[in-house]
Amino acid sequence: MPDLLVRKALLTDVDVIHALLERYAAEGVVLRRDKKDIEERLENFRVAEENGRFLGCGAARHHGGGLYEVRSLVISPEAQGRGVGRALVEKMISDLESGPSGWRLFTLTTTPAFFQRLGFRRVSIDCFPEKIWSDCHCCPKKDRCDEVPLVFQRG
């Protein structure tokens, strides 16, 4: 996608991020995020656009100790299968690589093959107690989780 731009999210992106997240939260694909939560964590978000048109977003949340999580990764239906998700995750990795060493990027996903093609490997959920403490306890699927834990780590 030669005209694809992946950039840091701006305050003016909050409404469109929220709308797309709501669509997928209603389907149980991602956890619901309110606008205030998006605004407070805006620095975590990257957005993808093509010729000024919003195509998707994703966030890399820092849990502390060099542990980051891919979350709220959603692509508009008309842009799926065009490399937008890959570009967003690769941008997260690139941003982490430009900072301090010793980081890990993980995800819990129902689409493990997508992440494995990007170099993520399957691990035990026990590797991420920070995630359990912060989100899993309030997830509607907590007692029937269908997500696969994966991690990306250089070296």
Tab-separated table of N, CA and C in Angstrom:
chain	number	residue	atom	x	y	z
A	1	MET	N	0.840	-1.179	0.000
A	1	MET	CA	0.000	0.000	0.000
A	1	MET	C	0.884	1.242	0.000
A	2	PRO	N	1.194	1.748	-1.161
A	2	PRO	CA	2.142	2.864	-1.247
A	2	PRO	C	1.675	4.137	-0.563
A	3	ASP	N	0.386	4.385	-0.465
A	3	ASP	CA	-0.101	5.619	0.153
A	3	ASP	C	-0.486	5.439	1.623
A	4	LEU	N	-0.156	4.290	2.205
A	4	LEU	CA	-0.492	4.023	3.601
A	4	LEU	C	0.456	4.788	4.518
A	5	LEU	N	-0.125	5.494	5.462
A	5	LEU	CA	0.633	6.227	6.470
A	5	LEU	C	0.250	5.693	7.836
A	6	VAL	N	1.235	5.296	8.636
A	6	VAL	CA	1.006	4.901	10.025
A	6	VAL	C	1.689	5.945	10.882
A	7	ARG	N	0.915	6.549	11.777
A	7	ARG	CA	1.423	7.656	12.582
A	7	ARG	C	0.864	7.580	13.994
A	8	LYS	N	1.446	8.404	14.872
A	8	LYS	CA	0.923	8.529	16.225
A	8	LYS	C	-0.468	9.133	16.164
A	9	ALA	N	-1.338	8.667	17.032
A	9	ALA	CA	-2.696	9.195	17.084
A	9	ALA	C	-2.700	10.607	17.658
A	10	LEU	N	-3.641	11.388	17.177
A	10	LEU	CA	-3.837	12.764	17.637
A	10	LEU	C	-5.180	12.864	18.353
A	11	LEU	N	-5.346	13.912	19.120
A	11	LEU	CA	-6.611	14.135	19.824
A	11	LEU	C	-7.784	14.151	18.847
A	12	THR	N	-7.559	14.639	17.655
A	12	THR	CA	-8.631	14.683	16.659
A	12	THR	C	-9.010	13.293	16.145
A	13	ASP	N	-8.241	12.261	16.486
A	13	ASP	CA	-8.538	10.887	16.074
A	13	ASP	C	-9.420	10.141	17.065
A	14	VAL	N	-9.626	10.689	18.250
A	14	VAL	CA	-10.307	9.958	19.321
A	14	VAL	C	-11.695	9.470	18.891
A	15	ASP	N	-12.489	10.320	18.275
A	15	ASP	CA	-13.849	9.918	17.902
A	15	ASP	C	-13.856	8.762	16.904
A	16	VAL	N	-12.998	8.811	15.901
A	16	VAL	CA	-12.976	7.755	14.896
A	16	VAL	C	-12.381	6.464	15.476
A	17	ILE	N	-11.393	6.573	16.346
A	17	ILE	CA	-10.861	5.395	17.044
A	17	ILE	C	-11.971	4.762	17.866
A	18	HIS	N	-12.662	5.582	18.640
A	18	HIS	CA	-13.734	5.085	19.505
A	18	HIS	C	-14.822	4.395	18.681
A	19	ALA	N	-15.236	5.005	17.588
A	19	ALA	CA	-16.297	4.430	16.759
A	19	ALA	C	-15.903	3.054	16.214
A	20	LEU	N	-14.676	2.924	15.737
A	20	LEU	CA	-14.241	1.633	15.193
A	20	LEU	C	-14.099	0.594	16.308
A	21	LEU	N	-13.562	1.003	17.451
A	21	LEU	CA	-13.462	0.071	18.580
A	21	LEU	C	-14.840	-0.391	19.034
A	22	GLU	N	-15.803	0.516	19.069
A	22	GLU	CA	-17.175	0.157	19.477
A	22	GLU	C	-17.755	-0.906	18.557
A	23	ARG	N	-17.512	-0.755	17.277
A	23	ARG	CA	-18.025	-1.734	16.307
A	23	ARG	C	-17.522	-3.141	16.643
A	24	TYR	N	-16.219	-3.245	16.904
A	24	TYR	CA	-15.642	-4.556	17.176
A	24	TYR	C	-15.877	-5.024	18.612
A	25	ALA	N	-16.034	-4.107	19.545
A	25	ALA	CA	-16.376	-4.488	20.918
A	25	ALA	C	-17.771	-5.113	20.946
A	26	ALA	N	-18.690	-4.579	20.161
A	26	ALA	CA	-20.048	-5.125	20.093
A	26	ALA	C	-20.044	-6.565	19.574
A	27	GLU	N	-19.051	-6.905	18.773
A	27	GLU	CA	-18.912	-8.265	18.250
A	27	GLU	C	-18.083	-9.157	19.169
A	28	GLY	N	-17.539	-8.593	20.265
A	28	GLY	CA	-16.727	-9.365	21.198
A	28	GLY	C	-15.301	-9.589	20.739
A	29	VAL	N	-14.847	-8.811	19.753
A	29	VAL	CA	-13.504	-8.979	19.209
A	29	VAL	C	-12.466	-8.291	20.086
A	30	VAL	N	-12.774	-7.104	20.595
A	30	VAL	CA	-11.891	-6.343	21.481
A	30	VAL	C	-12.684	-5.878	22.689
A	31	LEU	N	-11.962	-5.457	23.709
A	31	LEU	CA	-12.625	-4.896	24.886
A	31	LEU	C	-13.093	-3.478	24.589
A	32	ARG	N	-14.186	-3.126	25.188
A	32	ARG	CA	-14.751	-1.787	25.013
A	32	ARG	C	-13.830	-0.759	25.680
A	33	ARG	N	-13.640	0.364	25.029
A	33	ARG	CA	-12.858	1.489	25.563
A	33	ARG	C	-13.719	2.736	25.446
A	34	ASP	N	-13.835	3.483	26.527
A	34	ASP	CA	-14.585	4.728	26.406
A	34	ASP	C	-13.642	5.827	25.907
A	35	LYS	N	-14.234	6.930	25.484
A	35	LYS	CA	-13.432	8.011	24.893
A	35	LYS	C	-12.402	8.556	25.877
A	36	LYS	N	-12.767	8.625	27.142
A	36	LYS	CA	-11.825	9.139	28.146
A	36	LYS	C	-10.600	8.230	28.248
A	37	ASP	N	-10.829	6.926	28.242
A	37	ASP	CA	-9.721	5.966	28.299
A	37	ASP	C	-8.816	6.116	27.077
A	38	ILE	N	-9.417	6.289	25.903
A	38	ILE	CA	-8.627	6.475	24.681
A	38	ILE	C	-7.799	7.752	24.786
A	39	GLU	N	-8.434	8.836	25.234
A	39	GLU	CA	-7.711	10.106	25.382
A	39	GLU	C	-6.554	9.993	26.361
A	40	GLU	N	-6.794	9.325	27.504
A	40	GLU	CA	-5.749	9.196	28.527
A	40	GLU	C	-4.580	8.347	28.060
A	41	ARG	N	-4.821	7.438	27.134
A	41	ARG	CA	-3.774	6.538	26.634
A	41	ARG	C	-3.460	6.794	25.154
A	42	LEU	N	-3.737	8.000	24.710
A	42	LEU	CA	-3.579	8.332	23.299
A	42	LEU	C	-2.150	8.112	22.801
A	43	GLU	N	-1.165	8.328	23.663
A	43	GLU	CA	0.229	8.146	23.233
A	43	GLU	C	0.533	6.691	22.879
A	44	ASN	N	-0.294	5.749	23.332
A	44	ASN	CA	-0.106	4.340	22.998
A	44	ASN	C	-0.593	4.003	21.597
A	45	PHE	N	-1.485	4.825	21.062
A	45	PHE	CA	-2.163	4.513	19.803
A	45	PHE	C	-1.387	4.957	18.572
A	46	ARG	N	-1.486	4.112	17.552
A	46	ARG	CA	-1.030	4.445	16.215
A	46	ARG	C	-2.245	4.294	15.313
A	47	VAL	N	-2.346	5.124	14.305
A	47	VAL	CA	-3.440	5.024	13.355
A	47	VAL	C	-2.875	4.838	11.959
A	48	ALA	N	-3.646	4.177	11.125
A	48	ALA	CA	-3.277	3.977	9.729
A	48	ALA	C	-4.290	4.726	8.877
A	49	GLU	N	-3.766	5.435	7.905
A	49	GLU	CA	-4.654	6.149	6.987
A	49	GLU	C	-4.079	6.088	5.582
A	50	GLU	N	-4.957	6.258	4.637
A	50	GLU	CA	-4.582	6.275	3.232
A	50	GLU	C	-5.260	7.483	2.596
A	51	ASN	N	-4.439	8.398	2.086
A	51	ASN	CA	-4.964	9.636	1.498
A	51	ASN	C	-5.926	10.354	2.446
A	52	GLY	N	-5.562	10.372	3.728
A	52	GLY	CA	-6.356	11.059	4.739
A	52	GLY	C	-7.557	10.286	5.247
A	53	ARG	N	-7.785	9.082	4.755
A	53	ARG	CA	-8.926	8.265	5.179
A	53	ARG	C	-8.472	7.258	6.232
A	54	PHE	N	-9.134	7.265	7.388
A	54	PHE	CA	-8.815	6.385	8.515
A	54	PHE	C	-9.095	4.934	8.134
A	55	LEU	N	-8.092	4.057	8.341
A	55	LEU	CA	-8.246	2.643	8.004
A	55	LEU	C	-8.207	1.725	9.212
A	56	GLY	N	-7.569	2.164	10.308
A	56	GLY	CA	-7.465	1.307	11.471
A	56	GLY	C	-6.577	1.902	12.527
A	57	CYS	N	-6.499	1.188	13.637
A	57	CYS	CA	-5.672	1.663	14.738
A	57	CYS	C	-5.222	0.481	15.586
A	58	GLY	N	-4.280	0.753	16.448
A	58	GLY	CA	-3.790	-0.216	17.407
A	58	GLY	C	-2.990	0.514	18.461
A	59	ALA	N	-2.857	-0.120	19.613
A	59	ALA	CA	-2.125	0.497	20.712
A	59	ALA	C	-1.123	-0.488	21.277
A	60	ALA	N	-0.029	0.045	21.786
A	60	ALA	CA	0.966	-0.748	22.509
A	60	ALA	C	0.990	-0.208	23.927
A	61	ARG	N	0.320	-0.909	24.817
A	61	ARG	CA	0.218	-0.464	26.202
A	61	ARG	C	1.402	-0.977	27.004
A	62	HIS	N	2.025	-0.092	27.769
A	62	HIS	CA	3.156	-0.470	28.616
A	62	HIS	C	2.620	-0.926	29.962
A	63	HIS	N	2.956	-2.146	30.336
A	63	HIS	CA	2.547	-2.699	31.626
A	63	HIS	C	3.635	-2.522	32.680
A	64	GLY	N	4.774	-1.964	32.289
A	64	GLY	CA	5.902	-1.816	33.208
A	64	GLY	C	6.932	-2.899	32.970
A	65	GLY	N	8.148	-2.644	33.414
A	65	GLY	CA	9.213	-3.639	33.318
A	65	GLY	C	9.536	-4.066	31.893
A	66	GLY	N	9.305	-3.200	30.909
A	66	GLY	CA	9.612	-3.528	29.525
A	66	GLY	C	8.576	-4.408	28.845
A	67	LEU	N	7.421	-4.624	29.491
A	67	LEU	CA	6.364	-5.461	28.930
A	67	LEU	C	5.297	-4.570	28.293
A	68	TYR	N	5.053	-4.798	26.995
A	68	TYR	CA	4.062	-4.049	26.221
A	68	TYR	C	3.036	-5.023	25.657
A	69	GLU	N	1.841	-4.509	25.452
A	69	GLU	CA	0.759	-5.334	24.919
A	69	GLU	C	0.155	-4.689	23.679
A	70	VAL	N	0.001	-5.476	22.618
A	70	VAL	CA	-0.774	-5.043	21.463
A	70	VAL	C	-2.234	-5.148	21.873
A	71	ARG	N	-2.945	-4.022	21.773
A	71	ARG	CA	-4.362	-4.046	22.115
A	71	ARG	C	-5.110	-3.077	21.211
A	72	SER	N	-6.408	-3.244	21.181
A	72	SER	CA	-7.282	-2.379	20.389
A	72	SER	C	-6.830	-2.304	18.932
A	73	LEU	N	-6.355	-3.419	18.404
A	73	LEU	CA	-5.935	-3.486	17.001
A	73	LEU	C	-7.167	-3.815	16.166
A	74	VAL	N	-7.662	-2.819	15.439
A	74	VAL	CA	-8.862	-2.982	14.627
A	74	VAL	C	-8.667	-2.286	13.285
A	75	ILE	N	-9.182	-2.931	12.260
A	75	ILE	CA	-9.060	-2.432	10.895
A	75	ILE	C	-10.473	-2.295	10.334
A	76	SER	N	-10.736	-1.193	9.648
A	76	SER	CA	-12.054	-1.016	9.049
A	76	SER	C	-12.308	-2.163	8.070
A	77	PRO	N	-13.553	-2.628	7.989
A	77	PRO	CA	-13.851	-3.799	7.145
A	77	PRO	C	-13.369	-3.654	5.704
A	78	GLU	N	-13.497	-2.474	5.118
A	78	GLU	CA	-13.098	-2.306	3.720
A	78	GLU	C	-11.581	-2.330	3.522
A	79	ALA	N	-10.816	-2.222	4.600
A	79	ALA	CA	-9.353	-2.220	4.490
A	79	ALA	C	-8.724	-3.540	4.922
A	80	GLN	N	-9.523	-4.490	5.362
A	80	GLN	CA	-8.962	-5.758	5.833
A	80	GLN	C	-8.344	-6.536	4.680
A	81	GLY	N	-7.258	-7.233	4.993
A	81	GLY	CA	-6.568	-8.035	3.999
A	81	GLY	C	-5.650	-7.232	3.093
A	82	ARG	N	-5.405	-5.971	3.452
A	82	ARG	CA	-4.568	-5.106	2.607
A	82	ARG	C	-3.245	-4.732	3.274
A	83	GLY	N	-2.918	-5.381	4.398
A	83	GLY	CA	-1.640	-5.125	5.063
A	83	GLY	C	-1.672	-4.016	6.101
A	84	VAL	N	-2.846	-3.516	6.420
A	84	VAL	CA	-2.956	-2.424	7.392
A	84	VAL	C	-2.591	-2.902	8.794
A	85	GLY	N	-3.118	-4.041	9.198
A	85	GLY	CA	-2.788	-4.586	10.516
A	85	GLY	C	-1.299	-4.860	10.649
A	86	ARG	N	-0.720	-5.447	9.623
A	86	ARG	CA	0.726	-5.716	9.607
A	86	ARG	C	1.497	-4.410	9.776
A	87	ALA	N	1.107	-3.380	9.038
A	87	ALA	CA	1.812	-2.093	9.117
A	87	ALA	C	1.707	-1.494	10.519
A	88	LEU	N	0.561	-1.617	11.144
A	88	LEU	CA	0.394	-1.079	12.501
A	88	LEU	C	1.283	-1.825	13.499
A	89	VAL	N	1.289	-3.147	13.436
A	89	VAL	CA	2.113	-3.926	14.366
A	89	VAL	C	3.594	-3.691	14.090
A	90	GLU	N	3.984	-3.632	12.832
A	90	GLU	CA	5.390	-3.357	12.509
A	90	GLU	C	5.807	-1.976	13.020
A	91	LYS	N	4.907	-1.003	12.996
A	91	LYS	CA	5.210	0.330	13.531
A	91	LYS	C	5.403	0.252	15.044
A	92	MET	N	4.565	-0.514	15.733
A	92	MET	CA	4.732	-0.683	17.183
A	92	MET	C	6.108	-1.269	17.489
A	93	ILE	N	6.480	-2.295	16.730
A	93	ILE	CA	7.781	-2.935	16.938
A	93	ILE	C	8.908	-1.944	16.652
A	94	SER	N	8.809	-1.230	15.563
A	94	SER	CA	9.819	-0.239	15.197
A	94	SER	C	9.964	0.831	16.279
A	95	ASP	N	8.843	1.308	16.794
A	95	ASP	CA	8.889	2.316	17.860
A	95	ASP	C	9.566	1.768	19.107
A	96	LEU	N	9.288	0.508	19.447
A	96	LEU	CA	9.920	-0.097	20.621
A	96	LEU	C	11.424	-0.287	20.386
A	97	GLU	N	11.792	-0.666	19.176
A	97	GLU	CA	13.208	-0.887	18.874
A	97	GLU	C	14.017	0.401	18.930
A	98	SER	N	13.374	1.535	18.768
A	98	SER	CA	14.100	2.806	18.830
A	98	SER	C	14.279	3.286	20.271
A	99	GLY	N	13.738	2.549	21.231
A	99	GLY	CA	13.873	2.910	22.644
A	99	GLY	C	14.839	1.990	23.365
A	100	PRO	N	14.707	1.918	24.688
A	100	PRO	CA	15.580	1.054	25.481
A	100	PRO	C	15.415	-0.424	25.124
A	101	SER	N	16.471	-1.188	25.319
A	101	SER	CA	16.412	-2.619	25.026
A	101	SER	C	15.728	-3.360	26.178
A	102	GLY	N	15.500	-4.637	25.954
A	102	GLY	CA	14.943	-5.479	26.998
A	102	GLY	C	13.429	-5.461	27.072
A	103	TRP	N	12.762	-5.146	25.991
A	103	TRP	CA	11.299	-5.114	25.977
A	103	TRP	C	10.741	-6.405	25.386
A	104	ARG	N	9.476	-6.663	25.712
A	104	ARG	CA	8.703	-7.758	25.121
A	104	ARG	C	7.343	-7.185	24.715
A	105	LEU	N	6.825	-7.627	23.593
A	105	LEU	CA	5.515	-7.203	23.109
A	105	LEU	C	4.640	-8.442	23.021
A	106	PHE	N	3.513	-8.435	23.724
A	106	PHE	CA	2.655	-9.609	23.706
A	106	PHE	C	1.262	-9.249	23.226
A	107	THR	N	0.509	-10.280	22.910
A	107	THR	CA	-0.888	-10.121	22.535
A	107	THR	C	-1.661	-11.349	22.985
A	108	LEU	N	-2.927	-11.149	23.217
A	108	LEU	CA	-3.893	-12.232	23.380
A	108	LEU	C	-4.826	-12.092	22.189
A	109	THR	N	-4.953	-13.139	21.396
A	109	THR	CA	-5.652	-12.999	20.120
A	109	THR	C	-6.407	-14.250	19.721
A	110	THR	N	-7.437	-14.055	18.917
A	110	THR	CA	-8.143	-15.175	18.303
A	110	THR	C	-7.615	-15.432	16.895
A	111	THR	N	-6.633	-14.635	16.478
A	111	THR	CA	-6.022	-14.806	15.148
A	111	THR	C	-4.505	-14.995	15.288
A	112	PRO	N	-4.081	-16.081	15.934
A	112	PRO	CA	-2.644	-16.256	16.184
A	112	PRO	C	-1.800	-16.340	14.921
A	113	ALA	N	-2.324	-16.889	13.835
A	113	ALA	CA	-1.519	-17.033	12.617
A	113	ALA	C	-1.050	-15.670	12.104
A	114	PHE	N	-1.895	-14.647	12.204
A	114	PHE	CA	-1.512	-13.301	11.778
A	114	PHE	C	-0.257	-12.849	12.518
A	115	PHE	N	-0.260	-12.985	13.840
A	115	PHE	CA	0.875	-12.533	14.649
A	115	PHE	C	2.087	-13.435	14.465
A	116	GLN	N	1.877	-14.730	14.289
A	116	GLN	CA	3.003	-15.636	14.092
A	116	GLN	C	3.744	-15.310	12.798
A	117	ARG	N	3.031	-14.858	11.767
A	117	ARG	CA	3.689	-14.439	10.521
A	117	ARG	C	4.572	-13.218	10.746
A	118	LEU	N	4.325	-12.478	11.807
A	118	LEU	CA	5.129	-11.293	12.130
A	118	LEU	C	6.249	-11.600	13.123
A	119	GLY	N	6.399	-12.860	13.498
A	119	GLY	CA	7.491	-13.250	14.385
A	119	GLY	C	7.113	-13.471	15.838
A	120	PHE	N	5.834	-13.424	16.160
A	120	PHE	CA	5.383	-13.712	17.522
A	120	PHE	C	5.394	-15.219	17.718
A	121	ARG	N	5.621	-15.644	18.968
A	121	ARG	CA	5.592	-17.077	19.268
A	121	ARG	C	4.639	-17.329	20.435
A	122	ARG	N	4.077	-18.507	20.432
A	122	ARG	CA	3.082	-18.875	21.448
A	122	ARG	C	3.759	-19.113	22.801
A	123	VAL	N	3.117	-18.631	23.861
A	123	VAL	CA	3.607	-18.800	25.232
A	123	VAL	C	2.416	-19.073	26.152
A	124	SER	N	2.703	-19.265	27.408
A	124	SER	CA	1.648	-19.462	28.409
A	124	SER	C	1.125	-18.114	28.899
A	125	ILE	N	-0.144	-18.038	29.182
A	125	ILE	CA	-0.737	-16.809	29.724
A	125	ILE	C	-0.108	-16.465	31.072
A	126	ASP	N	0.451	-17.439	31.742
A	126	ASP	CA	1.109	-17.184	33.027
A	126	ASP	C	2.306	-16.251	32.894
A	127	CYS	N	2.784	-16.046	31.673
A	127	CYS	CA	3.910	-15.132	31.432
A	127	CYS	C	3.506	-13.673	31.607
A	128	PHE	N	2.195	-13.394	31.687
A	128	PHE	CA	1.717	-12.013	31.707
A	128	PHE	C	0.741	-11.739	32.850
A	129	PRO	N	1.188	-11.886	34.098
A	129	PRO	CA	0.258	-11.619	35.202
A	129	PRO	C	-0.251	-10.180	35.202
A	130	GLU	N	0.525	-9.262	34.629
A	130	GLU	CA	0.101	-7.866	34.557
A	130	GLU	C	-1.200	-7.728	33.773
A	131	LYS	N	-1.348	-8.518	32.717
A	131	LYS	CA	-2.552	-8.494	31.894
A	131	LYS	C	-3.740	-9.014	32.695
A	132	ILE	N	-3.519	-10.088	33.412
A	132	ILE	CA	-4.592	-10.673	34.215
A	132	ILE	C	-5.087	-9.641	35.225
A	133	TRP	N	-4.162	-8.960	35.882
A	133	TRP	CA	-4.537	-7.975	36.895
A	133	TRP	C	-5.297	-6.797	36.288
A	134	SER	N	-4.905	-6.388	35.078
A	134	SER	CA	-5.477	-5.153	34.536
A	134	SER	C	-6.761	-5.343	33.740
A	135	ASP	N	-6.881	-6.400	32.956
A	135	ASP	CA	-8.023	-6.509	32.046
A	135	ASP	C	-8.810	-7.805	32.144
A	136	CYS	N	-8.159	-8.917	32.303
A	136	CYS	CA	-8.848	-10.195	32.192
A	136	CYS	C	-9.962	-10.364	33.229
A	137	HIS	N	-9.778	-9.810	34.391
A	137	HIS	CA	-10.800	-9.969	35.431
A	137	HIS	C	-12.125	-9.310	35.059
A	138	CYS	N	-12.102	-8.322	34.167
A	138	CYS	CA	-13.345	-7.632	33.787
A	138	CYS	C	-13.796	-7.977	32.371
A	139	CYS	N	-13.140	-8.909	31.730
A	139	CYS	CA	-13.492	-9.303	30.366
A	139	CYS	C	-14.736	-10.189	30.380
A	140	PRO	N	-15.685	-9.951	29.483
A	140	PRO	CA	-16.879	-10.795	29.438
A	140	PRO	C	-16.576	-12.257	29.083
A	141	LYS	N	-15.392	-12.520	28.500
A	141	LYS	CA	-15.031	-13.894	28.130
A	141	LYS	C	-14.084	-14.541	29.152
A	142	LYS	N	-13.946	-13.940	30.338
A	142	LYS	CA	-12.921	-14.411	31.282
A	142	LYS	C	-13.065	-15.884	31.665
A	143	ASP	N	-14.280	-16.400	31.721
A	143	ASP	CA	-14.477	-17.792	32.110
A	143	ASP	C	-14.503	-18.744	30.922
A	144	ARG	N	-14.414	-18.206	29.716
A	144	ARG	CA	-14.409	-19.010	28.502
A	144	ARG	C	-13.483	-18.377	27.457
A	145	CYS	N	-12.317	-17.987	27.908
A	145	CYS	CA	-11.370	-17.272	27.048
A	145	CYS	C	-10.980	-18.130	25.847
A	146	ASP	N	-11.060	-17.520	24.676
A	146	ASP	CA	-10.698	-18.208	23.448
A	146	ASP	C	-9.469	-17.580	22.789
A	147	GLU	N	-8.731	-16.788	23.557
A	147	GLU	CA	-7.584	-16.076	23.005
A	147	GLU	C	-6.280	-16.830	23.270
A	148	VAL	N	-5.362	-16.693	22.332
A	148	VAL	CA	-4.065	-17.356	22.392
A	148	VAL	C	-3.012	-16.325	22.772
A	149	PRO	N	-2.188	-16.610	23.796
A	149	PRO	CA	-1.114	-15.673	24.164
A	149	PRO	C	0.120	-15.862	23.285
A	150	LEU	N	0.632	-14.751	22.774
A	150	LEU	CA	1.812	-14.766	21.917
A	150	LEU	C	2.735	-13.627	22.337
A	151	VAL	N	4.032	-13.787	22.087
A	151	VAL	CA	4.995	-12.745	22.441
A	151	VAL	C	5.991	-12.545	21.311
A	152	PHE	N	6.424	-11.295	21.159
A	152	PHE	CA	7.484	-10.934	20.221
A	152	PHE	C	8.625	-10.386	21.041
A	153	GLN	N	9.814	-10.900	20.787
A	153	GLN	CA	10.991	-10.430	21.515
A	153	GLN	C	12.209	-10.622	20.633
A	154	ARG	N	12.974	-9.558	20.452
A	154	ARG	CA	14.212	-9.668	19.672
A	154	ARG	C	15.296	-10.304	20.524
A	155	GLY	N	16.129	-11.075	19.859
A	155	GLY	CA	17.294	-11.610	20.530
A	155	GLY	C	17.110	-12.842	21.285
